[in-house]
Short mmCIF file of C-alpha atoms and ligand atoms in Angstrom, two decimals:
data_model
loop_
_atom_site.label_atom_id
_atom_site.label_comp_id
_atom_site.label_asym_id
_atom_site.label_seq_id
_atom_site.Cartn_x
_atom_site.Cartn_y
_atom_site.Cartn_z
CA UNK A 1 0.00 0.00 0.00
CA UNK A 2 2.62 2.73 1.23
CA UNK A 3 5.02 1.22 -1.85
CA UNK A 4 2.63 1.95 -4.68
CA UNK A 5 1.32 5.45 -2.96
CA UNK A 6 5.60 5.91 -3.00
CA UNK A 7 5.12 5.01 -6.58
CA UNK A 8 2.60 7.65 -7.25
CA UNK A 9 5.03 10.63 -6.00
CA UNK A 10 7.02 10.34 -9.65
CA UNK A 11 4.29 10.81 -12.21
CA UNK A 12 2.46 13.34 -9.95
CA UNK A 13 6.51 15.21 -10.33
CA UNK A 14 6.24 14.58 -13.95
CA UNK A 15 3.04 16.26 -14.53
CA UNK A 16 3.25 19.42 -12.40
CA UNK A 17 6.41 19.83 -14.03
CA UNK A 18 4.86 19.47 -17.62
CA UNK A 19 1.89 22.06 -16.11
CA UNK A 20 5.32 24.83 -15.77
CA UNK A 21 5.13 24.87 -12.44
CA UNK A 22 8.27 23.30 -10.23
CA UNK A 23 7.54 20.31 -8.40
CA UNK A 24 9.34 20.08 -4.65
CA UNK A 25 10.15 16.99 -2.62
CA UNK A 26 10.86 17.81 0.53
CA UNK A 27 12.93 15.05 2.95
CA UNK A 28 14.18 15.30 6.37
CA UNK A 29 18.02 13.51 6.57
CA UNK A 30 18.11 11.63 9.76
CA UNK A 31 16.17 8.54 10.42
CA UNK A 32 14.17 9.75 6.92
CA UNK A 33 17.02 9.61 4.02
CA UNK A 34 19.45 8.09 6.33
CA UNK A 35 19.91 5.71 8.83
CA UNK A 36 21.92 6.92 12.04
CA UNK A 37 22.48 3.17 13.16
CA UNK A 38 26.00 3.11 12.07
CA UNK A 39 26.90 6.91 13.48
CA UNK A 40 25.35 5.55 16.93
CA UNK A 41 27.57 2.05 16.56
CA UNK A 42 30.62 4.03 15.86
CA UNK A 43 29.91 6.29 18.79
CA UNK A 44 29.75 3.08 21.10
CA UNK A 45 32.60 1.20 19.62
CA UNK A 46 34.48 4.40 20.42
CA UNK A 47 33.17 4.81 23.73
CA UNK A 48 34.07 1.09 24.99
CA UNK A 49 37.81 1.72 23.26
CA UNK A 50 37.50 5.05 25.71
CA UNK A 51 35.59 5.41 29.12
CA UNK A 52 33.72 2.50 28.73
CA UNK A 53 36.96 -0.15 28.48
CA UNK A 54 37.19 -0.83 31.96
CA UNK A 55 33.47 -2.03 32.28
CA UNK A 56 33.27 -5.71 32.15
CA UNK A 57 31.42 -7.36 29.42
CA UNK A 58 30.48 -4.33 27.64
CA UNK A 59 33.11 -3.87 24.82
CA UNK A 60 31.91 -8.00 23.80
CA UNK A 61 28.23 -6.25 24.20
CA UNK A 62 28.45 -3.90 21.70
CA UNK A 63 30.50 -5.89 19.53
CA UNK A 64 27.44 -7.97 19.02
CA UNK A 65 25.01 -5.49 18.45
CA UNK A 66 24.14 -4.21 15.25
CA UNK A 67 22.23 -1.24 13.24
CA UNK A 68 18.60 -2.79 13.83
CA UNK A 69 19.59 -2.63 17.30
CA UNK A 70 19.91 0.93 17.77
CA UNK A 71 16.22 2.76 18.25
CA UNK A 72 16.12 6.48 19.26
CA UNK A 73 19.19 6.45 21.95
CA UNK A 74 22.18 4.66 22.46
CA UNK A 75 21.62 4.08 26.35
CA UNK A 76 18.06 2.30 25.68
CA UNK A 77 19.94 -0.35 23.73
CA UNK A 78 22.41 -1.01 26.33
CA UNK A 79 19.64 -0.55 29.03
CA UNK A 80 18.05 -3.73 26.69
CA UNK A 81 21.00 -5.64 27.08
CA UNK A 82 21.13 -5.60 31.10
CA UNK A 83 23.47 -2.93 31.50
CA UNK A 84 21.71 -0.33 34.48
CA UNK A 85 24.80 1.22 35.59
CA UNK A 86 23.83 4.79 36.20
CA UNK A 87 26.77 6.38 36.25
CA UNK A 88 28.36 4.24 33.18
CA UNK A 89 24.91 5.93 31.30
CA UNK A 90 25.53 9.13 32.34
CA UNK A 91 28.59 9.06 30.89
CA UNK A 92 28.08 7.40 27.55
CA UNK A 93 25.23 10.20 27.22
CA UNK A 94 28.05 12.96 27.59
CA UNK A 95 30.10 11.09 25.58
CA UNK A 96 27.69 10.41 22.51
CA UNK A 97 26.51 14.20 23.01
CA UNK A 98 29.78 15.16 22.07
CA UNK A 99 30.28 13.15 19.13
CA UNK A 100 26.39 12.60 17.15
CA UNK A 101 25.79 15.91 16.05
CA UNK A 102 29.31 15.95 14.08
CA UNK A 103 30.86 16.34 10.53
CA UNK A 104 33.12 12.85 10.98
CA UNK A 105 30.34 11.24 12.89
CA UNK A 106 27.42 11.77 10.28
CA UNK A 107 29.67 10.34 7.81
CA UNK A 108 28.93 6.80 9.48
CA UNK A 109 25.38 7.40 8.30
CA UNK A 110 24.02 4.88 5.30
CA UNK A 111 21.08 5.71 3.41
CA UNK A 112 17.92 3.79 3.67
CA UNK A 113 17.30 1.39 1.61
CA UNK A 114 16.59 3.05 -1.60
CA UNK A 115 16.91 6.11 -0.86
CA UNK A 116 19.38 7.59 -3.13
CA UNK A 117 17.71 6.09 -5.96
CA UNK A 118 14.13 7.61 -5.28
CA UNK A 119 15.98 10.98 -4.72
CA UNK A 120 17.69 10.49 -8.34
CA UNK A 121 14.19 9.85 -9.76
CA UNK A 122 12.06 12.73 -8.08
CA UNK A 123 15.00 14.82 -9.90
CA UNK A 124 14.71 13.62 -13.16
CA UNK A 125 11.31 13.67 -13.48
CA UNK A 126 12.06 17.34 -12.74
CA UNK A 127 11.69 17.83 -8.94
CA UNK A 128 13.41 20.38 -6.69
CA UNK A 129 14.94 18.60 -3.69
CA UNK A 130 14.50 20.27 -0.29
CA UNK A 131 16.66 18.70 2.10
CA UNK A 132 15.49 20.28 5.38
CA UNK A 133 16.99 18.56 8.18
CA UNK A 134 17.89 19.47 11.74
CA UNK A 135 21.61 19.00 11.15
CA UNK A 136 23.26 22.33 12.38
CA UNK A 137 25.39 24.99 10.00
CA UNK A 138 28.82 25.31 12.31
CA UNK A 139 29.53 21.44 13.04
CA UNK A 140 27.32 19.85 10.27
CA UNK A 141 27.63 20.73 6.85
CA UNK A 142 30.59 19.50 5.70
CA UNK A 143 30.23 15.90 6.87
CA UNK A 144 26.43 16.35 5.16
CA UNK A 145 27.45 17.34 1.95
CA UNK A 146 30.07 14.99 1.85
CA UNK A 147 27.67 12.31 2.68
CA UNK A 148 25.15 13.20 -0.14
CA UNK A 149 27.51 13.09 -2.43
CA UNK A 150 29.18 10.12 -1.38
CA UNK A 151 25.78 8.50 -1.93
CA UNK A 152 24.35 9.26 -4.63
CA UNK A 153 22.19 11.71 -3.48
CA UNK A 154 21.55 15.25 -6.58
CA UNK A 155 23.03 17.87 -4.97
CA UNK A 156 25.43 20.96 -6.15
CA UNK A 157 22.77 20.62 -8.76
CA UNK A 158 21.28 24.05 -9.05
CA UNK A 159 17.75 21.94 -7.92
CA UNK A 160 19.01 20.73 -4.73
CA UNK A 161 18.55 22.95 -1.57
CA UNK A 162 20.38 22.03 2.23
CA UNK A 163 18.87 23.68 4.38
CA UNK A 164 20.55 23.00 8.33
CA UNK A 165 19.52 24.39 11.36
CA UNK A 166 21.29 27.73 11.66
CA UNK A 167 22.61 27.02 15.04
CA UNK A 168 22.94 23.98 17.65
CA UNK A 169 20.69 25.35 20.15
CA UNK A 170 17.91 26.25 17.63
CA UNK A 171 14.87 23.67 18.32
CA UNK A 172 14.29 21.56 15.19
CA UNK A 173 10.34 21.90 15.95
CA UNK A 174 10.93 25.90 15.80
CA UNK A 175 13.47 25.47 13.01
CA UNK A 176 11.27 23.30 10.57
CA UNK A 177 8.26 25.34 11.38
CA UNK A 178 10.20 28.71 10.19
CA UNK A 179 11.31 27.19 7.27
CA UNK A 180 7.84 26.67 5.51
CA UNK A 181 8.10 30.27 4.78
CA UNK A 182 11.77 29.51 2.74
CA UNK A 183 10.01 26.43 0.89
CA UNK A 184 6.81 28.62 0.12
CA UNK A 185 9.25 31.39 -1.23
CA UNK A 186 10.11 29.03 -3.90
CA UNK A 187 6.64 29.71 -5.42
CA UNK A 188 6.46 26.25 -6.55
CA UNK A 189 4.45 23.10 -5.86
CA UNK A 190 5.38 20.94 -2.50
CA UNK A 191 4.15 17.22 -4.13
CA UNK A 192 5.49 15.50 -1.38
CA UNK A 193 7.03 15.19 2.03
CA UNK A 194 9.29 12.61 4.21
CA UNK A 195 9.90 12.60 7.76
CA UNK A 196 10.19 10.25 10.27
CA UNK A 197 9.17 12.51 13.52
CA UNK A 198 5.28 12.47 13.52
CA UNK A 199 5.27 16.10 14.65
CA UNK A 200 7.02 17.38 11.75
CA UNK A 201 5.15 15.26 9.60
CA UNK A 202 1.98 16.38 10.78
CA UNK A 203 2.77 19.89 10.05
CA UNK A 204 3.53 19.38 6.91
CA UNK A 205 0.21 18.16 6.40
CA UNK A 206 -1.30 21.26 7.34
CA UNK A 207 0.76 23.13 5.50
CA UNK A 208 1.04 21.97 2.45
CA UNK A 209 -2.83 19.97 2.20
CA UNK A 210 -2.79 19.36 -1.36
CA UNK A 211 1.07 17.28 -0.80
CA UNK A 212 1.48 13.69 0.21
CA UNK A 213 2.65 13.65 3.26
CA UNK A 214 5.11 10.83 3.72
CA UNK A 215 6.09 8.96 7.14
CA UNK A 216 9.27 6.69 7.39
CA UNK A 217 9.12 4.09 10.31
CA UNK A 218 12.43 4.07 11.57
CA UNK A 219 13.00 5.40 15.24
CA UNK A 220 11.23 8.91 16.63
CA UNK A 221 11.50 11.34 19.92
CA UNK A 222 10.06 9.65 22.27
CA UNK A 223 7.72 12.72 23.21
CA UNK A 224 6.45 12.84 19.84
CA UNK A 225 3.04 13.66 19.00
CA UNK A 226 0.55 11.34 17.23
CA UNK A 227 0.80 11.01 13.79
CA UNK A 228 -2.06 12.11 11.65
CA UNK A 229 -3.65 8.91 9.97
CA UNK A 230 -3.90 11.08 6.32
CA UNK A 231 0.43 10.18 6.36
CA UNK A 232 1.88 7.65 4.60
CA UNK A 233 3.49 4.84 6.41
CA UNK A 234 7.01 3.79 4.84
CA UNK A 235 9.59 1.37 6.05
CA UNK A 236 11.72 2.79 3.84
CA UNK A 237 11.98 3.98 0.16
CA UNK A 238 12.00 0.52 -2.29
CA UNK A 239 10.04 0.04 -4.67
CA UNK A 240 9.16 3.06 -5.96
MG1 MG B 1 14.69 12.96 11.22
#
């Protein structure tokens, strides 16, 4: 079901192109276009090489966990494993806060499955690509522009826009909601959406009602909001 409405996203590019008006995709990056499972392995295979070495058991722990392992934090899927040592947690939190939101870290990151390809597509059948992601100018950027090109992804394109977060502290709520106002300056047609935090999803929605609104299944906040049932469900971005 979400596969063929995924399908549907290309011609309904095709034709608003072929109307003269210009068709925009809009996709989140993490947990959306790419999968952070790898940047939060790294992370702990770092950390158990660091801090964490003298803890017993936990460097053969994480050598046997793998990206399907990792949900929304890196504690959680050591807390899964047994491992309730406060202080060990509070440390691996200060440690991994350090090192996630990172130009070498994000270049861990692999693309969902798919992915780059349905990117390619939506750009050949004409579509401007709005990467809008919480990812933060002054830390960010490099690694993420190294990473889109590294996969695949259309960019330095002249119909690719990254947009980051202007700064760390910014709230990525706050931040996505301010930058409606950059993708409605584009005076084109939003087709579709793809986020994986129901929130941001759901404003999408309501801002752009005419769009389909695309939800990936990955991992979310854990405060997030309820998703609207009008969003596409997607595992991830095959068979398109
Ligand atoms: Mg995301």
């Amino acid at each position: 079901m979400s596969a063929a409405e995924l399908g549907e996203v290309l011609p309904l590019v095709a034709k608003t192109a072929a109307a003269g008006r210009l068709p925009v995709v809009v996709f989140d990056l993490d947990s959306t276009l790419f999968c952070t499972g790898a940047r939060n392995l790294a992370i702990l295979g770092d950390f158990v090489r660091g801090p964490g070495a003298e803890h017993p058991g936990l460097a053969e722990l994480v050598a046997s966990l793998n990206n399907a392992d990792m949900g929304w934090n890196v504690n959680d899927a050591l807390r899964r494993r047994g491992v309730d040592d406060a202080a060990l947690h509070a440390e691996l939190k200060h440690f991994w806060n350090a090192r996630f939101f990172t130009d070498a870290m994000v270049l861990h990151d692999e693309p969902l499955p798919g992915a780059a390809e349905f990117a390619r597509a939506c750009r050949a059948h004409g579509a401007m690509l709005y990467y809008l992601t919480g990812r933060h100018v002054g830390g960010m950027e490099q690694g993420t522009a190294a990473s889109l090109l590294r996969h695949g992804f259309p960019f330095l394109d002249g119909k690719s826009i990254l947009h980051l977060k202007p700064s760390f502290t910014l709230a990525d709520r706050l931040f996505k909601e301010e930058a409606l106002a950059a993708i409605r300056a584009l005076r084109g047609e939003v087709v579709a959406t793809f986020e994986n935090e129901p929130g941001n999803a759901n404003l999408f929605l309501r801002s752009f009602p005419a769009a389909r609104h695309f939800l990936l299944e990955t991992v979310h906040s854990p405060e997030a909001e309820a998703p609207d049932a009008r969003l596409v469900r997607l595992g991830d971005f095959r068979h398109s």
